[in-house]
Each structure stands twice: as C-alpha cells, then as structure tokens.
Short mmCIF file of C-alpha atoms and ligand atoms in Angstrom, two decimals:
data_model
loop_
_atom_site.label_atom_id
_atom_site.label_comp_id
_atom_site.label_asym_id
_atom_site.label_seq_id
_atom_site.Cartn_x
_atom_site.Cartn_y
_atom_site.Cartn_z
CA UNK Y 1147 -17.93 -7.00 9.02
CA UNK Y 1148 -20.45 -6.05 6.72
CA UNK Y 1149 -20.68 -8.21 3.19
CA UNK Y 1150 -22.44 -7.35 0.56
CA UNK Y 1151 -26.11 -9.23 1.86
CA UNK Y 1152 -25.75 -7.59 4.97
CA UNK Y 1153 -25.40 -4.19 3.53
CA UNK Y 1154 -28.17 -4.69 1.30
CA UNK Y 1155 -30.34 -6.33 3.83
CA UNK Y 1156 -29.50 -2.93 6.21
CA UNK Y 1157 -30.04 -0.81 3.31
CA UNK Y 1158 -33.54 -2.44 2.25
CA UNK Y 1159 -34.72 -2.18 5.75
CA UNK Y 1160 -33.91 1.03 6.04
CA UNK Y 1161 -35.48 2.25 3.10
CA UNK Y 1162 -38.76 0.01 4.06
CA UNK Y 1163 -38.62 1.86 7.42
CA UNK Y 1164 -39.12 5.50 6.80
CA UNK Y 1165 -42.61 5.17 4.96
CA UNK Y 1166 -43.59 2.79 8.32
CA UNK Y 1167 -42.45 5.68 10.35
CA UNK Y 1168 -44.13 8.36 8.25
CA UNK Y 1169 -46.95 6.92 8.30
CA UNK Y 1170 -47.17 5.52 12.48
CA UNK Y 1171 -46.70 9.08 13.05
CA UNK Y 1172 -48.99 10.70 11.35
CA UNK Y 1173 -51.65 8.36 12.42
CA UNK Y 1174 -50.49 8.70 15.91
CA UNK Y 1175 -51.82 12.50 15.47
CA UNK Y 1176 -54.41 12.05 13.95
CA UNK Y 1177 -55.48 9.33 16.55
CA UNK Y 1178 -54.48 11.95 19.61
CA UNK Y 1179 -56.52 14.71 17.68
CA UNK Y 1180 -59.59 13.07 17.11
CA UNK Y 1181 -59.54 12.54 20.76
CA UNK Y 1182 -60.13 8.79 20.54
CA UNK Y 1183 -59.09 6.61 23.59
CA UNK Y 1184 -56.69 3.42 23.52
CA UNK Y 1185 -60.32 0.94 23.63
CA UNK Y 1186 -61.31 2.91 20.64
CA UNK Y 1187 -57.87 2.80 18.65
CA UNK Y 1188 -58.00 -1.22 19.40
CA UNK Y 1189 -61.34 -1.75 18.46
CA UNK Y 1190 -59.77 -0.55 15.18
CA UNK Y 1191 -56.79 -2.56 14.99
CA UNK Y 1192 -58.13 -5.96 16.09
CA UNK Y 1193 -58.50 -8.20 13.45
CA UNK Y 1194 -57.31 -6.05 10.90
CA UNK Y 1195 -54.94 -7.57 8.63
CA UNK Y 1196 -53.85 -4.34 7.15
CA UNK Y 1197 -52.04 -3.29 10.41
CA UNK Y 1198 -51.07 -6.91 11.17
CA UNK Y 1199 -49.22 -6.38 7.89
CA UNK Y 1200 -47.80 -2.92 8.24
CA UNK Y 1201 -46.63 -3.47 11.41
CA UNK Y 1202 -45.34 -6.90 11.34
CA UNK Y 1203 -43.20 -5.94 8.44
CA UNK Y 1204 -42.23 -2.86 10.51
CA UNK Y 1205 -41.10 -4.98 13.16
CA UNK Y 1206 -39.08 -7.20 11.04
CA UNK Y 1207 -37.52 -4.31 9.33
CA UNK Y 1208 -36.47 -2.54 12.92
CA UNK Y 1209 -35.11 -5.94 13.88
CA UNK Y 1210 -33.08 -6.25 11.06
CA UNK Y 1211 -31.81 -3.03 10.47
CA UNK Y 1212 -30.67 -2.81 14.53
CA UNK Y 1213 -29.03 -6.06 14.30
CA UNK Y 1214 -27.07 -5.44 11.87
CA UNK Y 1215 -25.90 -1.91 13.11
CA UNK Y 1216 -25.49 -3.41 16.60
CA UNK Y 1217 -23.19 -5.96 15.07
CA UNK Y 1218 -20.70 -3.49 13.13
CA UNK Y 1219 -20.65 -1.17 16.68
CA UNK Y 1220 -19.78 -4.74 18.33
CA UNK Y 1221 -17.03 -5.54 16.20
CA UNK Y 1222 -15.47 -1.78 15.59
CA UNK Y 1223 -15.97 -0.61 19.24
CA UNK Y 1224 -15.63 -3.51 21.27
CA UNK Y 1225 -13.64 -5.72 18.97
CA UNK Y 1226 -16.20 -8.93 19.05
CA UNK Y 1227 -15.49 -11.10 16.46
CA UNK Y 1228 -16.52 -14.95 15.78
CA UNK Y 1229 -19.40 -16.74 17.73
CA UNK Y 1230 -19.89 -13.65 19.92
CA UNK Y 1231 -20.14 -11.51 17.08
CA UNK Y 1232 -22.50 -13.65 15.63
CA UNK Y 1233 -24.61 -13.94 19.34
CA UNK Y 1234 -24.97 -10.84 19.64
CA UNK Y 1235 -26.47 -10.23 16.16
CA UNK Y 1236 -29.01 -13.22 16.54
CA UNK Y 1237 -30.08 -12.11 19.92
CA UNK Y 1238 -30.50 -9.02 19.28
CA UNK Y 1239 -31.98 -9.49 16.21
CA UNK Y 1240 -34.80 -12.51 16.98
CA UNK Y 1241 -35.39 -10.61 20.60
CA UNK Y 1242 -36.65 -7.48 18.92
CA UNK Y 1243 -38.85 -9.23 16.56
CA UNK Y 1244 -40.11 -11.44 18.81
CA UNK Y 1245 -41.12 -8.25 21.39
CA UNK Y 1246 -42.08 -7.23 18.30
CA UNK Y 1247 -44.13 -9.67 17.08
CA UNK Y 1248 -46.18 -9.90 20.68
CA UNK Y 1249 -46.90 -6.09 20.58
CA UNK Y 1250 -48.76 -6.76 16.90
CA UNK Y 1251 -50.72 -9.56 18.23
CA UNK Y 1252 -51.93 -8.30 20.71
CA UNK Y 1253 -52.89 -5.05 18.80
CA UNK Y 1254 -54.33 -6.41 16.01
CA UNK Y 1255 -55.35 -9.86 17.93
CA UNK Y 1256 -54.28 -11.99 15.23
CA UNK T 652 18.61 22.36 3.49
CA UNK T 653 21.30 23.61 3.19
CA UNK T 654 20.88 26.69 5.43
CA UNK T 655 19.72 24.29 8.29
CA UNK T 656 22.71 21.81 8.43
CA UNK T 657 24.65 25.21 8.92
CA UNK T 658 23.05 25.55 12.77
CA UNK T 659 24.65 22.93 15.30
CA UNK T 660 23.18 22.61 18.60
CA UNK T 661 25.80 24.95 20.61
CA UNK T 662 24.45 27.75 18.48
CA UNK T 663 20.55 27.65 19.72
CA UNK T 664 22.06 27.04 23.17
CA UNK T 665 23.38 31.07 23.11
CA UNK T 666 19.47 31.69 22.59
CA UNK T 667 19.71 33.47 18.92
CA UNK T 668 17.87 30.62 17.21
CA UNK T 669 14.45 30.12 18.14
CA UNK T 670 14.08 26.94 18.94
CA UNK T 671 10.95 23.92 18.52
CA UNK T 672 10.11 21.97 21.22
CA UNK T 673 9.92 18.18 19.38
CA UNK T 674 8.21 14.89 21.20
CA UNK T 675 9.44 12.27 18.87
CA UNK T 676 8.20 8.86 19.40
CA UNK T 677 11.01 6.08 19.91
CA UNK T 678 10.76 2.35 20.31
CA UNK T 679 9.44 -0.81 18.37
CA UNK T 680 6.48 -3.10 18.46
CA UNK T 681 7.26 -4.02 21.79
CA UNK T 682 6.33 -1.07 23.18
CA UNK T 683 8.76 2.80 23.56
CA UNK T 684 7.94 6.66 24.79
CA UNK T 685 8.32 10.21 23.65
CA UNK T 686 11.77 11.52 23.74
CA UNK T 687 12.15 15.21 23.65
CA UNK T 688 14.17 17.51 21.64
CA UNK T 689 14.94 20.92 20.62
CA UNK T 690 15.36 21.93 17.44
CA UNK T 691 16.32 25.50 15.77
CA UNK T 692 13.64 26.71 14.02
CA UNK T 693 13.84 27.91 10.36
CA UNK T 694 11.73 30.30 8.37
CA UNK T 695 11.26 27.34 5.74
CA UNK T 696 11.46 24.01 7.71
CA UNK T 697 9.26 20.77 7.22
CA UNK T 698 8.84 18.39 9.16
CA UNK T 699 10.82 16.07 7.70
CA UNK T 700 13.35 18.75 8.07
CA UNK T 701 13.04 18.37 11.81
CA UNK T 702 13.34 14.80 11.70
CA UNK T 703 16.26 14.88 9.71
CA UNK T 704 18.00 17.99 12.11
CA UNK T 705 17.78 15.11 15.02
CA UNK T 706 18.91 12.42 13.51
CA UNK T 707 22.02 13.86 12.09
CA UNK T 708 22.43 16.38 14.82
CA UNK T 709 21.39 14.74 18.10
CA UNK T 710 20.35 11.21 17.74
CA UNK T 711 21.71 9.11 14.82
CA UNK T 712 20.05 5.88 16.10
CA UNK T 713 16.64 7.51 15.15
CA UNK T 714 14.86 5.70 12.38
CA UNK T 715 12.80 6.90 10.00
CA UNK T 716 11.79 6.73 6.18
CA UNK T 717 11.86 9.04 3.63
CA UNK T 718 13.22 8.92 -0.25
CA UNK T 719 12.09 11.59 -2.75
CA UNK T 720 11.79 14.78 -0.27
CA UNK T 721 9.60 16.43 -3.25
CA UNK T 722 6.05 14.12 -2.76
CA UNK T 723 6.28 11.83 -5.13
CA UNK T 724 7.39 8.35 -3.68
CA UNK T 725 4.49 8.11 -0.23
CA UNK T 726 7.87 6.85 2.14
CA UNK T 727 8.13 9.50 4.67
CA UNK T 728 4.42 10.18 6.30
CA UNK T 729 3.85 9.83 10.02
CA UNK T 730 1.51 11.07 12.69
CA UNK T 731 2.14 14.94 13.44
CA UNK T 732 0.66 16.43 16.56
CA UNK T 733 -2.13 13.72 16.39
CA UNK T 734 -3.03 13.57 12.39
CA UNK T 735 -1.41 12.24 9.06
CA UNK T 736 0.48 14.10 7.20
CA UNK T 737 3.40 13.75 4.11
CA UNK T 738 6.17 14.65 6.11
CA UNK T 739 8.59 15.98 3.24
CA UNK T 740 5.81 18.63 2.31
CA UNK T 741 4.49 19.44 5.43
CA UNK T 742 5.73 23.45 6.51
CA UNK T 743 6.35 23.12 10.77
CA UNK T 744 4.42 26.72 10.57
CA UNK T 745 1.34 25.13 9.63
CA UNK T 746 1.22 22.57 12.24
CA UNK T 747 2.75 23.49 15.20
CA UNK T 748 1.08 23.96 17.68
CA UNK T 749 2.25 26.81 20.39
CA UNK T 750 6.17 25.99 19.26
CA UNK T 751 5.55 22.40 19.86
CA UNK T 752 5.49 18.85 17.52
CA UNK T 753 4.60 15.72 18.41
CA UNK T 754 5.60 13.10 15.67
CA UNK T 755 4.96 9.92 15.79
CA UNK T 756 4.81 6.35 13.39
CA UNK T 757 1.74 5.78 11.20
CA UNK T 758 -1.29 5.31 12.95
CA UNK T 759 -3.16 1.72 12.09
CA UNK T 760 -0.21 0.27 11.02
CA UNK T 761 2.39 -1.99 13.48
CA UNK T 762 5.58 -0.12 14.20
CA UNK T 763 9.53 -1.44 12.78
CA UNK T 764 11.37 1.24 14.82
CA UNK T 765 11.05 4.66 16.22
CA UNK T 766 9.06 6.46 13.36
CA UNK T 767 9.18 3.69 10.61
CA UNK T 768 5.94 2.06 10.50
CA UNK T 769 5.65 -1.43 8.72
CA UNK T 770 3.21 -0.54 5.76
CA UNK T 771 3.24 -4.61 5.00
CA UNK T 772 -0.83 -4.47 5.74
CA UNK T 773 -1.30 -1.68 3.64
CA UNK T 774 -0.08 -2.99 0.21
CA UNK T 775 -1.50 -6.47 1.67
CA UNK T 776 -4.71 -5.37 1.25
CA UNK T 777 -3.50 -3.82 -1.88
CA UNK T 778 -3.18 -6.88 -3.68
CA UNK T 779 -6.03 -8.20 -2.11
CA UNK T 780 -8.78 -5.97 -3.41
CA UNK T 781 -7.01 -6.70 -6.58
CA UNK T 782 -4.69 -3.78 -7.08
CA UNK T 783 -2.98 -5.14 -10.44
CA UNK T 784 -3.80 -4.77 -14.33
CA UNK T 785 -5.87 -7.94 -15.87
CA UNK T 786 -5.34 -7.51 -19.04
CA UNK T 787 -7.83 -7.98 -21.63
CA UNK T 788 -5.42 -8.08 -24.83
CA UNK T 789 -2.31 -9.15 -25.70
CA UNK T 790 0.69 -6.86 -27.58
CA UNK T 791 -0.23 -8.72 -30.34
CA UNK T 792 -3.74 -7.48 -30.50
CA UNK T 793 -4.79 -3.64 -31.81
CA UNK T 794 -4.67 -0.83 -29.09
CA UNK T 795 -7.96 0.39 -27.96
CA UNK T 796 -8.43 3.92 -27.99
CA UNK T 797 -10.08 5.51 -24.73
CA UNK T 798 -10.29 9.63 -24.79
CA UNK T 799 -9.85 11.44 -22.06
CA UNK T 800 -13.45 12.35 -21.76
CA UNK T 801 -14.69 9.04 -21.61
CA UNK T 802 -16.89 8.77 -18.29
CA UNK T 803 -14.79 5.75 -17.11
CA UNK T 804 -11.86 7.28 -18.09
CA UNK T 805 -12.33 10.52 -16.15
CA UNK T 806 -13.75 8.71 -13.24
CA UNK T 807 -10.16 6.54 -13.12
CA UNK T 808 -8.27 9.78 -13.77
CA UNK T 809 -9.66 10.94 -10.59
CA UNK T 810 -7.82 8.14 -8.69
CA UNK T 811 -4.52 7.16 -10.30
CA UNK T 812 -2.40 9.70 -8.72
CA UNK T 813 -2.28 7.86 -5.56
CA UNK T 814 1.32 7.78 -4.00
CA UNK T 815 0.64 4.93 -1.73
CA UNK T 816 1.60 6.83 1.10
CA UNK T 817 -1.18 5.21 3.47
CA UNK T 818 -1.84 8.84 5.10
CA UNK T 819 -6.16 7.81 4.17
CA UNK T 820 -5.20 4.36 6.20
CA UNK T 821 -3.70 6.23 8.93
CA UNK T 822 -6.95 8.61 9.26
CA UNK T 823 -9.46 6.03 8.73
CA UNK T 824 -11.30 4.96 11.95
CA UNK T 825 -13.39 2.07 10.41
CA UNK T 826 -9.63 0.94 9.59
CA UNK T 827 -8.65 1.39 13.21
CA UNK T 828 -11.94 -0.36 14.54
CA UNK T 829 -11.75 -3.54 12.14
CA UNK T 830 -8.39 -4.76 11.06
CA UNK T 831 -9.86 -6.34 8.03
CA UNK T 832 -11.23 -4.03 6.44
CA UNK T 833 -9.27 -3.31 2.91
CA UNK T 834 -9.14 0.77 3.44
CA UNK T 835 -9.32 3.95 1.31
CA UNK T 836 -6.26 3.48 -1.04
CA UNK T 837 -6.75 -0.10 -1.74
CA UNK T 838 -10.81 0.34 -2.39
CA UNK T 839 -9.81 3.35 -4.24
CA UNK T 840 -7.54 1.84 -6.18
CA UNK T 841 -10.14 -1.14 -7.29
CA UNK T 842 -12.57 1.75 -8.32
CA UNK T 843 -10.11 2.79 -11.20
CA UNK T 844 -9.53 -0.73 -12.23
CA UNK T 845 -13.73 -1.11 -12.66
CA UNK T 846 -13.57 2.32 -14.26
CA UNK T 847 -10.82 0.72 -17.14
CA UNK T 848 -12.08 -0.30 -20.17
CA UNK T 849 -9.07 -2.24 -20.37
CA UNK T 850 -9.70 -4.39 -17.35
CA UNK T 851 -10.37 -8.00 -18.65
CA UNK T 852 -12.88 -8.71 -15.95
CA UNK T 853 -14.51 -5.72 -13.74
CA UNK T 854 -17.27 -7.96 -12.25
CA UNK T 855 -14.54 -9.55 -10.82
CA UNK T 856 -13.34 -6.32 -9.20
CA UNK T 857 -17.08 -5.81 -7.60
CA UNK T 858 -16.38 -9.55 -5.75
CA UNK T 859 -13.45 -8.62 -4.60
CA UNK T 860 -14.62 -5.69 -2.50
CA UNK T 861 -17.79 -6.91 -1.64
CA UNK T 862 -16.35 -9.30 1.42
CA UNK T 863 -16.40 -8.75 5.19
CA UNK T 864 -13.54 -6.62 4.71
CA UNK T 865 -14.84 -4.36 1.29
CA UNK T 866 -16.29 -1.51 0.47
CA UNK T 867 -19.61 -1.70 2.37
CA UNK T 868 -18.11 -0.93 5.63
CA UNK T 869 -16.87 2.51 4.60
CA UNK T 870 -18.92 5.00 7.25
CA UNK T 871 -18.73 7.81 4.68
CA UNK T 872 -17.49 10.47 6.85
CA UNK T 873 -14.69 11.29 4.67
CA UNK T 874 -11.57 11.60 6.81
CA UNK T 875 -9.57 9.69 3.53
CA UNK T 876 -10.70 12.69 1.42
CA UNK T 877 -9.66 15.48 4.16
CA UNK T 878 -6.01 14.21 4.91
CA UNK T 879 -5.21 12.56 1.37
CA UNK T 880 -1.92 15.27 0.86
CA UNK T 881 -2.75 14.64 -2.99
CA UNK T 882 -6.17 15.73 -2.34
CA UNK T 883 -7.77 12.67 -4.05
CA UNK T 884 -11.40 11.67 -3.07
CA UNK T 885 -11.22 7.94 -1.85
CA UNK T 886 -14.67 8.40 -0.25
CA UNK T 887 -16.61 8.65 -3.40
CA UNK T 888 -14.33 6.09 -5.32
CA UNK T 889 -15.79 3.91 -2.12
CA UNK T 890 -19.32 5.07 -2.81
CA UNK T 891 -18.68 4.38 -6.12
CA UNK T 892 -17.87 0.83 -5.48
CA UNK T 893 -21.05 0.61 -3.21
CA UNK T 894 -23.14 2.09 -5.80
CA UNK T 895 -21.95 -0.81 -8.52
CA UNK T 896 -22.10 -3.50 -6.06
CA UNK T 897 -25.91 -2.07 -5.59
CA UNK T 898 -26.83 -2.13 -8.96
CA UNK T 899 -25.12 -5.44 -9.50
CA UNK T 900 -27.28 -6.88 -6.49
CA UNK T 901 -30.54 -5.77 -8.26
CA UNK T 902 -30.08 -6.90 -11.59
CA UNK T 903 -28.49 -10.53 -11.24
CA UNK T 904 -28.94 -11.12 -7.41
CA UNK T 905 -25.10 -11.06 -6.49
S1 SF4 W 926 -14.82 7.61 4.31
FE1 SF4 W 926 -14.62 5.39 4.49
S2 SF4 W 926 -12.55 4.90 3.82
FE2 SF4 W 926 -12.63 7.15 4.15
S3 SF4 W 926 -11.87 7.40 6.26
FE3 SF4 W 926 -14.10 7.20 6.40
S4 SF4 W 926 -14.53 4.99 6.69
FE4 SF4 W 926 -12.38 5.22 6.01
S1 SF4 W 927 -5.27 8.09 -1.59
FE1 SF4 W 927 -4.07 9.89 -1.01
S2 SF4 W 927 -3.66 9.57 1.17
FE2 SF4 W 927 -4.30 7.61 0.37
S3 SF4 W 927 -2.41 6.53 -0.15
FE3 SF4 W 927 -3.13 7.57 -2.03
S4 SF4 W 927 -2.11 9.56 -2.01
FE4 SF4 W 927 -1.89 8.74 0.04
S1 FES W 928 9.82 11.68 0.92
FE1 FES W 928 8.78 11.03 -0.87
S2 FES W 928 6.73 11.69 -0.48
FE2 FES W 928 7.81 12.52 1.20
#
C-alpha cells in the first residue's frame, strides 16, 4: 500500500517533524518558566509570520505523515482497500490540516 | 530412519516407547480440523520424521511435501506449534512443547491438502519483482571478471543461498496483512540482482519494487531474518532496496 511517493512523502514529513517538535517543546518551557500567561504568549504570536510558518508547515507535516500511517493500519488491519482506502486517507489527512490550519490562525491571526 | 520404521504402533501401545502427542492439520481450502495422533518418540526424530511415521504408519491419505530430507530443495516447511520451520531439519526436541506438536500448512499461503500448501503466490511474486537474470552480454562477448570482494558482489553473496522455501513468507505479518505485498524472498532476491554487475538493467530492478506491493512496506521488525532456517538476512536486503530507491528519489526525482 505504500509506493515509492508515499514512502518518501512519510519519510520527509517525518524527518521535517522532529526539529518542529524539538523546538515547540522547548519553547513551551521556556514560555511556562518565564511565567508568562496565554494573553502574553499571543501577543507574541499574532502577526508573526515566523510562527505562521513554523507551524503551518508543522501542521501540514503531522497531516501528512498520520495519513499516510492511518492508511497502511487501514489496509493491513482492517483490510480496506479501493475508494475506502483512499477516504479514509483524504479525510483524515485534509481534516487534520484543516483543524490544523484554524489553530495557526487564530494564534498567529493571520 | 531406519531405526524408526522398525516401531509399529502395537509396540508404543505396551507403553515402552514414549510416545508424542501430534495435532496434525487435515483438510483443503474449503475448510478441515486437527486430527490427533501418537507417535513413538525417538532420540533423533524431526519433524518431518513424524510426519512421515503417520503417513506410512497410521494415515496414508495424509498429504504432505517433502524431496531432499537434507535442506537443500525448500519443499517440506510447514507451521510447527505456531511458527515456520524446515521440516526435514527441524529436531522434535527443540520444539516440542510439553510432549506435544502441532503442525500445520504454511501460513500466508492457500492450502492444496492437509499439510501441502500451494506456494503458487510465492514464486508469483517471484517473477514479479523480477526474480530472473537480464543479461547484459552475450556468449559471444568476453567474461567480466567480478572478485569476490567486490562490494556488490559480497552484498549478493549474502542472498543467493535462498532455498525458496517461503518459511520468511510464512513469518511475515505485513505479508499476512496485505496480500500484495511481494515478501522477503522475492525482495531479497531483487536485492542480489541490483547488487550484479552483470544485470543489464538494475534501475529497472528499483521500479520493480517500488509499487504498492514493494519494498517500502517492509515494517523492519525482522521476523524474515529470525525464522530464515538458512539464516539469511532478508530484512536488510529490504532496507537495502529502500535505501537505493531513496537515493534514486533524490538524485533524478523517481
Ligand atoms: S522485516 Fe519486512 S519482510 Fe521481514 S518479516 Fe518483517 S515486514 Fe516482512
Ligand atoms: S530467505 Fe530464507 S526463509 Fe526465505 S525462502 Fe529463502 S531460505 Fe527460505
Ligand atoms: S525436504 Fe528438502 S529442504 Fe526439507
């Protein structure tokens, strides 16, 4: 179930992830630590292309990498194959960027 | 052998023999159930062994496979208490479990009769991730020579001992949860193709196991590797492949 532009596309994403994931936690610490409050984090974010950046690309990343997982447990554990296959991967795939996508608008208001 | 076909059943009756306690799977595709047996137990025994003591001792309808006894041909594996094993080569001491077997057909493969599985999808997939010689000359042309220490070369080596036995098939679960995909022996096998010098076209290998069904739906975890009875290393031929196919992807986009 997985061609050679999936795997690479699952591979890439992954890879692209674990810097984004480094680095939300670590400013998630520092953040908590320095004590400041959610009004203060967003008057940060807003309108900062920088995090409308790293975390829309974050976003698309997640959404492709769990699509793509989702669809190989599909077909090897619940033997989906075809247009559900394919449904399932979509759905999955545009619904988490699209949550996504909302969460980094309204964070960085752009 | 020959110490075994002395023992008929009357004799383990009186209680002198020890005796196994043997599940052996019987029916077709349709659909069949464990039948038990006993079977005197010998200091050297294999499974096979077993198989053989019921067929020619209490059930000569039972069907099974076997040819070369000695490891060599890949005919005679089946399912023993739950995993894959060459049956020929297999001691009954190191797998039994409490004095009792359970052997059954091939797992992932469809079933002919009793413990003859139909290995038809194996070698399908055989040919399909290309399993034959291109050849790049002609008997005409000068012979290439390749040392043994040539990377490729000992990166093939690693692989060509395969007996086609389809013991890595029968352990593989990405094999049991997607019908297509082509399977340790198969992708193993296109790994020493791509690793032969002699191969008239090795890109063409990479495209053949880079489908829905290739190389890129391996999960890694290496059951191949454990059971293989020839102890050859199908999971990192496979990562092999993947590794190729990667590079191949970066450089011209494919
Ligand atoms: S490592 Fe790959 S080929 Fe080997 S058993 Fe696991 S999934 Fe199958
Ligand atoms: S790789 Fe090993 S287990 Fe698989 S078919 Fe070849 S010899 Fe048998
Ligand atoms: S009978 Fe030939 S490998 Fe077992």
């Amino acid at each position: 179930m997985l061609d050679m532009r999936l795997y690479m596309a699952q591979r890439l994403s992954a890879m692209a992830m674990g810097p984004f994931v480094l680095v939300h936690i670590a400013v998630m610490i520092y953040a908590i630590q320095g004590g400041l409050s959610a009004s203060e984090i967003l008057s940060r974010t807003q309108g900062s292309v920088f995090w409308f950046l790293f975390y829309g690309l974050f976003v698309v990343a997640a959404g492709l990498h769990g699509a793509i997982g989702l669809r190989v447990i599909a077909h090897e554990m619940l033997g989906l194959k075809g247009w559900s296959l394919g449904a399932i991967t979509w759905g999955f795939g545009i619904g988490v960027i699209y949550m996504g996508a909302r969460a980094v608008m309204a964070v960085t208001g752009l | 052998m020959t110490a075994m076909r002395k023992i008929t059943p009357s004799e383990d009756a009186t209680g002198t023999t020890p005796v196994l306690r043997v599940s052996v799977w019987r029916g077709t595709a349709e659909g069949g159930a464990y039948e038990e047996f006993e079977v005197p137990q010998q200091d050297n025994q294999t499974i096979l062994d077993v198989v053989s003591w019921i067929q020619q001792y209490a059930d000569p309808t039972l069907t099974y496979r076997f040819a070369c006894r000695v490891g060599m041909c890949g005919s005679c594996a089946m399912m023993v208490n739950g995993k894959p094993r060459w049956t020929c080569r297999t001691h009954v001491k190191k797998v039994t479990e409490g004095g009792a077997l359970t052997i059954a057909p091939l797992r992932n493969l469809p079933v002919i009769k009793d413990l003859a599985a139909d290995m038809d999808p194996f070698f399908d997939k055989w040919v399909k991730a290309g399993g034959h010689h291109h050849p790049s000359a002609s008997r005409h042309d000068p012979m290439p020579v390749i040392t043994s220490e040539t990377p490729g070369r000992v990166e093939a080596n690693a692989g060509i001992e395969c007996i086609n036995c389809s013991v890595c098939y029968a352990s593989c679960d990405t094999v049991a949860g997607n019908p297509d995909y082509l399977g340790p022996a198969a992708l193993q096998r296109a790994w020493t193709l791509y690793n032969d010098a002699k191969e008239a076209d090795r890109e063409a290998v990479l495209d053949r196991v880079s489908g829905a069904g290739g190389c890129h739906n391996c999960h890694s975890q290496g059951s191949c590797t454990l059971y293989c009875p020839n102890e050859l290393d199908p999971l990192s031929a496979i990562a092999g492949l993947k590794r190729a196919s990667a590079k191949r992807f970066f450089k011209g986009g494919r």
